[in-house]
Coordinates of C-alpha atoms and ligand atoms in Angstrom, one line a residue:
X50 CA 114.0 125.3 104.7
X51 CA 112.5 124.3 108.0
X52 CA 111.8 121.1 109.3
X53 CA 108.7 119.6 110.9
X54 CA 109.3 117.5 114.4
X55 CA 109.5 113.7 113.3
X56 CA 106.0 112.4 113.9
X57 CA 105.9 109.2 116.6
X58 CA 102.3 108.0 116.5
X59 CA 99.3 108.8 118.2
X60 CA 99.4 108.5 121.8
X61 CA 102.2 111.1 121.8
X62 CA 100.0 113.7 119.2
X63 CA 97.2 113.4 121.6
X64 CA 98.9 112.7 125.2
X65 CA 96.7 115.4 127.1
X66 CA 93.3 113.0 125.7
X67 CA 94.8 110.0 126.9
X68 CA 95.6 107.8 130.1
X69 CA 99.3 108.2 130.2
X70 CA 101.9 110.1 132.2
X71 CA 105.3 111.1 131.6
X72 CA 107.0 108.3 133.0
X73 CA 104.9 105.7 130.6
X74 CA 106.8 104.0 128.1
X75 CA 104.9 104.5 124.8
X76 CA 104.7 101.2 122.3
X77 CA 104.6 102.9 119.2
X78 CA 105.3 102.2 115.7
X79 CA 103.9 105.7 114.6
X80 CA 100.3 104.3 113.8
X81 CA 97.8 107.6 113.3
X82 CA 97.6 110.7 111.2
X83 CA 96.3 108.3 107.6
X84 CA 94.7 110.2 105.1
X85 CA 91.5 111.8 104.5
X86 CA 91.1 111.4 100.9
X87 CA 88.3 113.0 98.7
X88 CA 86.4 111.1 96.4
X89 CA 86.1 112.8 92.8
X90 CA 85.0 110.5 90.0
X91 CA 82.7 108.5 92.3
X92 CA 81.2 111.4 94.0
X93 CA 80.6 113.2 90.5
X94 CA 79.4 109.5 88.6
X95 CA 76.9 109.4 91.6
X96 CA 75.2 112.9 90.0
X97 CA 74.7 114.0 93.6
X98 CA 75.9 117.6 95.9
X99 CA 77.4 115.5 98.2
X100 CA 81.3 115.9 99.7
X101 CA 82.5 111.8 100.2
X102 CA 86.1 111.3 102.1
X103 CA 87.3 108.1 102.9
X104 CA 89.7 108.1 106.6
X105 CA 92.3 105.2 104.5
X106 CA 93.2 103.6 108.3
X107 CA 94.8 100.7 105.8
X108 CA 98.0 103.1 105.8
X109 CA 98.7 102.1 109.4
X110 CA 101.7 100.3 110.1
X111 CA 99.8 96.5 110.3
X112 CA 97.7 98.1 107.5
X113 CA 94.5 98.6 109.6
X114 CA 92.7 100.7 111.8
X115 CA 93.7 98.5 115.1
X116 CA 96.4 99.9 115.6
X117 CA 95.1 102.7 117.0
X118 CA 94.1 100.9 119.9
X119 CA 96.8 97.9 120.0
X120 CA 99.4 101.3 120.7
X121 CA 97.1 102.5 123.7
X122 CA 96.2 98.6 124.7
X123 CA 100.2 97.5 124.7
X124 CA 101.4 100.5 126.3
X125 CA 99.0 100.0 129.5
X126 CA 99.4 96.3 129.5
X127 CA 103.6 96.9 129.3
X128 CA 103.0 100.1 132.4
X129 CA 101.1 97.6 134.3
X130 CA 103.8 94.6 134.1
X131 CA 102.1 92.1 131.9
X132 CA 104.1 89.8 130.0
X133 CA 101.8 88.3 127.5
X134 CA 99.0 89.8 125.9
X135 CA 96.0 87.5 123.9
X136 CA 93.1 88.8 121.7
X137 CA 90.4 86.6 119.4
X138 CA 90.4 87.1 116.1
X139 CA 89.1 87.9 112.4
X140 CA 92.7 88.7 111.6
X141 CA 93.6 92.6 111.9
X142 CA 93.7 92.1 115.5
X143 CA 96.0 89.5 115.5
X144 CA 97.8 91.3 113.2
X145 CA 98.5 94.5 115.2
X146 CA 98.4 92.4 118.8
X147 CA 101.3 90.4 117.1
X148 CA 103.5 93.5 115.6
X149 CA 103.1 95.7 118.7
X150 CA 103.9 92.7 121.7
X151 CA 107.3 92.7 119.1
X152 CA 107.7 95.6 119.5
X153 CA 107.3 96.0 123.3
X154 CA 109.4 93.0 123.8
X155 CA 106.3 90.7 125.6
X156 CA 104.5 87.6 123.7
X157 CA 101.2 87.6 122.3
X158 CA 98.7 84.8 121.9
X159 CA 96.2 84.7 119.1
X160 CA 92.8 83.1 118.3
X161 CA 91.4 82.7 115.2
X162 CA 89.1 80.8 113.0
X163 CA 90.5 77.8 111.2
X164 CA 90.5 79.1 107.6
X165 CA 88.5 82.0 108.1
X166 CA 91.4 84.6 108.0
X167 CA 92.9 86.3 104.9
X168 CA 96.0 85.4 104.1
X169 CA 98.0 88.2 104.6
X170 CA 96.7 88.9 108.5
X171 CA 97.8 84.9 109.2
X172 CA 101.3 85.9 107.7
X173 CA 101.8 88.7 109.6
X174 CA 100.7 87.0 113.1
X175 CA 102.9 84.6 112.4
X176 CA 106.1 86.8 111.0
X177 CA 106.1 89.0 113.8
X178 CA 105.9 85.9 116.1
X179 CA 102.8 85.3 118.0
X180 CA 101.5 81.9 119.0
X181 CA 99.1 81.2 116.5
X182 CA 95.9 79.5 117.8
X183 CA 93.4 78.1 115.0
X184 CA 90.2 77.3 116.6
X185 CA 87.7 74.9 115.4
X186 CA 84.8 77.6 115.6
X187 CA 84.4 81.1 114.8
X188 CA 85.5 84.8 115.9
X189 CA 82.6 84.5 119.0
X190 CA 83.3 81.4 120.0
X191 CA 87.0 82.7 120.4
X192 CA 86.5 85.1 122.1
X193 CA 84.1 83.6 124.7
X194 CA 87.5 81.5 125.0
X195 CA 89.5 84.3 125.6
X196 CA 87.8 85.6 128.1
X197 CA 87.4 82.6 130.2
X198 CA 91.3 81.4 129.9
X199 CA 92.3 85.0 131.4
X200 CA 91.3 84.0 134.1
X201 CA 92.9 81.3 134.5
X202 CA 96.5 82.7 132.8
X203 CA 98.5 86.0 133.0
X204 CA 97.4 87.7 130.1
X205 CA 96.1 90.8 128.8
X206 CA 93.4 90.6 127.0
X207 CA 94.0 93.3 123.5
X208 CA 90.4 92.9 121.7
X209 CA 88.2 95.8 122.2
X210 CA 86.7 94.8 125.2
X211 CA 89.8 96.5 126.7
X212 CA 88.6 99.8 127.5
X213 CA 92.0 101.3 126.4
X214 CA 91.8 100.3 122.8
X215 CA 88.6 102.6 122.2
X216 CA 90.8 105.4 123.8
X217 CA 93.6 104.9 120.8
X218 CA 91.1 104.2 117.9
X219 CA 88.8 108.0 119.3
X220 CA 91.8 109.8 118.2
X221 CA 90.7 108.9 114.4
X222 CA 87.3 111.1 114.7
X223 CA 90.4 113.8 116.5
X224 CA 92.2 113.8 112.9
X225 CA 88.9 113.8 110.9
X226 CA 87.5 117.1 112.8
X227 CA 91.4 119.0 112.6
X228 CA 91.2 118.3 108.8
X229 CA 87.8 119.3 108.2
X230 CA 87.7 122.3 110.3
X231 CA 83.9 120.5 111.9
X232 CA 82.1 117.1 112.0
X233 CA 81.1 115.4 109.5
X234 CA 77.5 115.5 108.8
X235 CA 77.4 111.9 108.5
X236 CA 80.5 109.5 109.5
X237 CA 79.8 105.4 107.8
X238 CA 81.5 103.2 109.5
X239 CA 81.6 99.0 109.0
X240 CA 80.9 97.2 112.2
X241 CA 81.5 94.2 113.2
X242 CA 82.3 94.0 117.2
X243 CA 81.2 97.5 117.0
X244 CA 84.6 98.8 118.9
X245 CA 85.3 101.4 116.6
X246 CA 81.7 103.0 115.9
X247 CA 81.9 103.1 119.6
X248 CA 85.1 104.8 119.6
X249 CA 84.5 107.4 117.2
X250 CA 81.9 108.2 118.6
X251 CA 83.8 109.0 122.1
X252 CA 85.9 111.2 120.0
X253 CA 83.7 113.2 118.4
X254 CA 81.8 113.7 121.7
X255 CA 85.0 115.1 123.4
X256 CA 86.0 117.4 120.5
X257 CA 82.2 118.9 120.2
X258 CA 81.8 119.8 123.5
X259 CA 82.5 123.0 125.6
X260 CA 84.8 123.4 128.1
X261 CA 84.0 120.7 130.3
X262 CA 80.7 121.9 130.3
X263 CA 78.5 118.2 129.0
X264 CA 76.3 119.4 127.2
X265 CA 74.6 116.1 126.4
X266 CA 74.8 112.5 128.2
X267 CA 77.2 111.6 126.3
X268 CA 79.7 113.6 127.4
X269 CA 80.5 111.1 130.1
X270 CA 82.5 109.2 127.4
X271 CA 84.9 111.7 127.5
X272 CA 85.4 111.5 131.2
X273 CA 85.8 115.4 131.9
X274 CA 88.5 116.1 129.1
X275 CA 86.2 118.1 127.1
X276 CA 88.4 121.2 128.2
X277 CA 90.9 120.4 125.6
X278 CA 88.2 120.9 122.9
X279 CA 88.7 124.7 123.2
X280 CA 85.1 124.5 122.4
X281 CA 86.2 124.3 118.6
X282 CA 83.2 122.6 117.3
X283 CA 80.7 123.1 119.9
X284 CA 77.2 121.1 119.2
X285 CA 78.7 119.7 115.6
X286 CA 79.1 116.3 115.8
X287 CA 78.2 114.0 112.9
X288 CA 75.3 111.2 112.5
X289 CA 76.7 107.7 112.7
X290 CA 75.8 105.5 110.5
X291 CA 77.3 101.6 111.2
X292 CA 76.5 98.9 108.0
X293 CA 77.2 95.8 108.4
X294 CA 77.3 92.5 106.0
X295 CA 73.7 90.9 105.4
X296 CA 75.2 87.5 106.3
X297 CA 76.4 88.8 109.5
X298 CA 73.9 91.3 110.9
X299 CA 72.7 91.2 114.8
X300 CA 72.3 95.1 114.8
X301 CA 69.9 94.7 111.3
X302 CA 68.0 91.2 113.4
X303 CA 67.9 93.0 116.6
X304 CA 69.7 89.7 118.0
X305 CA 72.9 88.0 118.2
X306 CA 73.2 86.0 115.0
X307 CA 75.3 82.1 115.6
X308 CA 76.6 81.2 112.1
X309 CA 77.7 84.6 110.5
X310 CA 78.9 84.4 107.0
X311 CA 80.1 86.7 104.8
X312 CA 83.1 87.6 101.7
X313 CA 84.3 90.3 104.5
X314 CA 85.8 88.4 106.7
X315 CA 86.6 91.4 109.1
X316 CA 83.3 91.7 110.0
X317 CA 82.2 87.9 110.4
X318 CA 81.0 88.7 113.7
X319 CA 77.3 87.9 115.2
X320 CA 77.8 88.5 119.1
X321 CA 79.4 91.8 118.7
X322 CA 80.9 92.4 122.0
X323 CA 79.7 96.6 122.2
X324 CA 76.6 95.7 121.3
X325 CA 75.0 97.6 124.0
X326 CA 77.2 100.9 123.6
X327 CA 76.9 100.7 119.9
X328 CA 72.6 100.9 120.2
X329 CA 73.9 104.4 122.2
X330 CA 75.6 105.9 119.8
X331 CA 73.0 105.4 117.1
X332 CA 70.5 107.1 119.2
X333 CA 72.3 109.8 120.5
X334 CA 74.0 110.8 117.3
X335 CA 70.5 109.9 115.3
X336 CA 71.8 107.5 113.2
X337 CA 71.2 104.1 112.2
X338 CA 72.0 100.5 111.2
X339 CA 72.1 99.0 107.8
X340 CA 73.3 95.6 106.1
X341 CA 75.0 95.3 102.4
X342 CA 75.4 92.4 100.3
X343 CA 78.5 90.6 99.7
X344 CA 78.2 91.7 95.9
X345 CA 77.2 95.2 97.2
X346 CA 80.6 95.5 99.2
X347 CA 82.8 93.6 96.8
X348 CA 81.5 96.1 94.0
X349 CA 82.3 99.2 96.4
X350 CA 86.0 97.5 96.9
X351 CA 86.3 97.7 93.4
X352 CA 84.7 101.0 92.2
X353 CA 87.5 102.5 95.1
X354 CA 90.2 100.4 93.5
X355 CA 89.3 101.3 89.6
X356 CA 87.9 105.0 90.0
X357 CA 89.9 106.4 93.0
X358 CA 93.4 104.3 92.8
X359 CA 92.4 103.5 96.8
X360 CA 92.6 99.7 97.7
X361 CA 91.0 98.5 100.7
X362 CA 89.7 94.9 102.1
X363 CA 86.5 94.1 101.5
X364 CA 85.1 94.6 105.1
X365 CA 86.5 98.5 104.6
X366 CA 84.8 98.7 101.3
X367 CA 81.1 97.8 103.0
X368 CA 81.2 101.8 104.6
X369 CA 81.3 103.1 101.3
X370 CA 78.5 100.7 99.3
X371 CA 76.3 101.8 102.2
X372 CA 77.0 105.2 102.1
X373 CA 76.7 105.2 98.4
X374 CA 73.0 103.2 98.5
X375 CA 71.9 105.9 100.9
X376 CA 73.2 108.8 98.8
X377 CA 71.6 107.6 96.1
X378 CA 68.0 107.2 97.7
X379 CA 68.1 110.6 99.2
X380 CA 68.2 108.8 103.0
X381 CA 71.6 111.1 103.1
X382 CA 70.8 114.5 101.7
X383 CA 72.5 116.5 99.2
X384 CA 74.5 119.0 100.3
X385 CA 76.3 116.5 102.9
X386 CA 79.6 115.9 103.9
X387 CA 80.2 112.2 104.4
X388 CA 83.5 110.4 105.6
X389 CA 84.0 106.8 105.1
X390 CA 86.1 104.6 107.4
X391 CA 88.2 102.5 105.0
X392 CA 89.2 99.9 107.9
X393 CA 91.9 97.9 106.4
X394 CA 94.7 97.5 103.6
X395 CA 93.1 95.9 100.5
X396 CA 96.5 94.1 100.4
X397 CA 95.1 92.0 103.6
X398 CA 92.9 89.6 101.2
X399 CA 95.1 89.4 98.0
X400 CA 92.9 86.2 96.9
X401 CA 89.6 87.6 97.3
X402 CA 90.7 90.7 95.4
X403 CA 92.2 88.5 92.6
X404 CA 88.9 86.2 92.3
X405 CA 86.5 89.0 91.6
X406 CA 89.4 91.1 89.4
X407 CA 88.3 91.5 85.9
X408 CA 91.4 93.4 84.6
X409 CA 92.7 91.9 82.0
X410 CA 96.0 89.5 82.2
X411 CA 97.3 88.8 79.0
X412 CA 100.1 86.5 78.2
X413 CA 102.1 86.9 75.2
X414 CA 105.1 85.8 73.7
X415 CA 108.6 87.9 74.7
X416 CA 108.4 90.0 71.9
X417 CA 107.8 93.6 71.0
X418 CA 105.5 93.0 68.0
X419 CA 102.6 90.8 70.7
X420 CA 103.6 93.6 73.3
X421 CA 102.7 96.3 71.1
X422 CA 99.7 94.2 70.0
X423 CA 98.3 93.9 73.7
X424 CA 98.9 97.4 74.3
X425 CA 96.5 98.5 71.2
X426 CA 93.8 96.2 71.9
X427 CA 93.9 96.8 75.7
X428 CA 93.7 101.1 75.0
X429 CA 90.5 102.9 76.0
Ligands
PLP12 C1 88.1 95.0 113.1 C2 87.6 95.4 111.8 C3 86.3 95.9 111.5 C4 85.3 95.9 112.6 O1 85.5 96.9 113.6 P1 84.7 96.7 115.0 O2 85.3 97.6 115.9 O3 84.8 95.3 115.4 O4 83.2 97.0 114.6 C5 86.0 96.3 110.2 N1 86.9 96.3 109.2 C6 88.2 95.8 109.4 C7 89.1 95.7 108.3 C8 88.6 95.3 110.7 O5 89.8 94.8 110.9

């Protein structure tokens, strides 16, 4: 028998990519290395030569993909003796904010919109103990807030304007390329402040090119670190493609939007804070921008759930109905290999996933004749 070294999160996995010493004091809770799962009965219901993986970032330890960069955002906040850290919210990032100050022993202070948060990203702000801030207003208008009271308080601020949270959440395109053996042709992400397209992409720039030779502009994401590529996958890097909810679609409008609305509450955003970098990254990876509907992404949460035993929130689910749409019209070509970021845990929204269930519940007495009667009429 032989045992495998106990694995302690990202930031130790990829130390040599990433801006800590030896001395630093890691915040970890062992967030990384989630599985790459590949879609069969979709994939084969879809009649199409096309290889679909979903990244399931709803197994990290919040039960969504910030954690990535709250572990990386925490650490350097705890190195450089902060005490409190604060983020706006849709509700992940409060989530993971909240669990990792806990962990590190510092407080955390979180915005977010006044019933506009699922239900299980409000219980676990408020479990792990963060000061829970509702706002009168939405995820912009919090963080607008957030940036003008850190000025004026000793904070950190955690969202992804932090430039050390896209250096935790790159290390997801890391995992993606180690399993595949390459890129992705095409990587779908959904994008809300556009942080994590952003951050992908950083990754897959720093893993594709040669040994700190840039071979393209941008190369200077991965400020000179491309020597630990080993040139492994030299030129490969995937399109990205970012979709985002119709309700709540500046990159689609070419503007910031004011009154987003949407059933992903994730993405509820309309002044995505990288909006700039994000416009980068679609044109140097030759991508693009799309919007779903919120019966488009709710249908996608559920085809994952039903066909594939994968839950995610609805938000995650909007990757895959785009992907799917685009397969379908021939926009991504057969023969492709596709990964799908499934963002968060679909147990994050348990009421939205109960309101549009449409498994049967069946009540019946305490008896084994109506049992056995439910199970025959339920059988397929
Ligand atoms: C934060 C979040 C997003 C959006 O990511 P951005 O980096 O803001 O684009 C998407 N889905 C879920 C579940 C999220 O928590």
């Amino acid at each position: 028998m032989s045992f495998r070294p106990r694995y302690t999160g990202l930031i130790e996995r990829y130390r040599d990519r990433l801006p800590v010493n030896d001395d630093t004091r890691l915040i970890s809770l062992g967030e990384g290395n989630t599985p790459l799962i590949k879609l069969n009965h979709i994939t084969k219901e879809l009649g199409k030569d096309v290889d679909i993986y979903v990244k399931y970032e709803g197994l990290n330890p919040t039960g969504s993909f910030k954690d990535r960069g709250m572990t990386m955002a925490v650490t350097k906040a705890v190195e450089e003796g902060s005490k409190a850290i604060i983020c706006a919210s849709t509700g992940n990032t409060s989530a993971a904010a909240a669990a990792y100050a806990a962990r590190a022993g510092i407080a955390a202070f979180v915005l977010i919109p006044d019933g506009k948060i699922a239900q299980g990203k409000l219980a676990q702000a408020m479990m792990h103990g963060a000061t829970v801030i509702q706002i009168k207003g939405n995820f912009d208008q919090g963080m607008q807030l957030v940036k003008e009271v850190a000025d004026h308080a000793p904070v950190t601020i955690v969202n992804s304007i932090n430039p050390y949270r896209l250096q935790g959440q790159k290390t997801a395109a890391f995992e993606i390329v180690e399993e595949l053996g390459r890129a992705p042709d095409y990587h779908c992400l959904p994008v809300g402040n556009a942080g994590n397209i952003t951050a992908h992409w950083i990754g897959y720039c720093e893993y594709s090119c040669d040994s700190g030779d840039h071979v393209t502009d941008a190369c200077a994401y991965c400020g000179g670190k491309c020597k630990y590529a080993g040139g492994a996958i030299v030129g490969n890097r995937p399109k990205m493609i970012g979709y985002q909810a119709a309700g709540s679609a500046p990159f689609m409008r070419g503007h910031m939007v004011d009154d987003p609305e949407t059933v992903a509450t994730a993405i509820r955003i309309g002044h995505p804070q990288s909006w700039d970098k994000a416009w980068q990254v679609k044109e140097e990876s030759g991508g693009w921008f799309d919007e779903c509907s919120d019966e488009e992404i709710l249908a996608a949460q559920k085809l994952l759930a039903e066909k594939e035993g994968v839950f995610c929130e609805p938000a995650s689910a909007t990757s895959l109905a785009g992907a799917l749409r685009d397969v379908k019209s021939g926009k991504i070509p057969e023969g492709s290999t596709i990964v799908c970021t499934l963002t968060g845990h679909g147990l994050k929204d348990p009421d939205t996933a109960i309101k549009q269930s449409t498994s049967a519940v069946v009540t019946v007495n305490a008896e084994l004749d109506a049992v056995r009667e439910a199970i025959l009429n339920n059988m397929v």
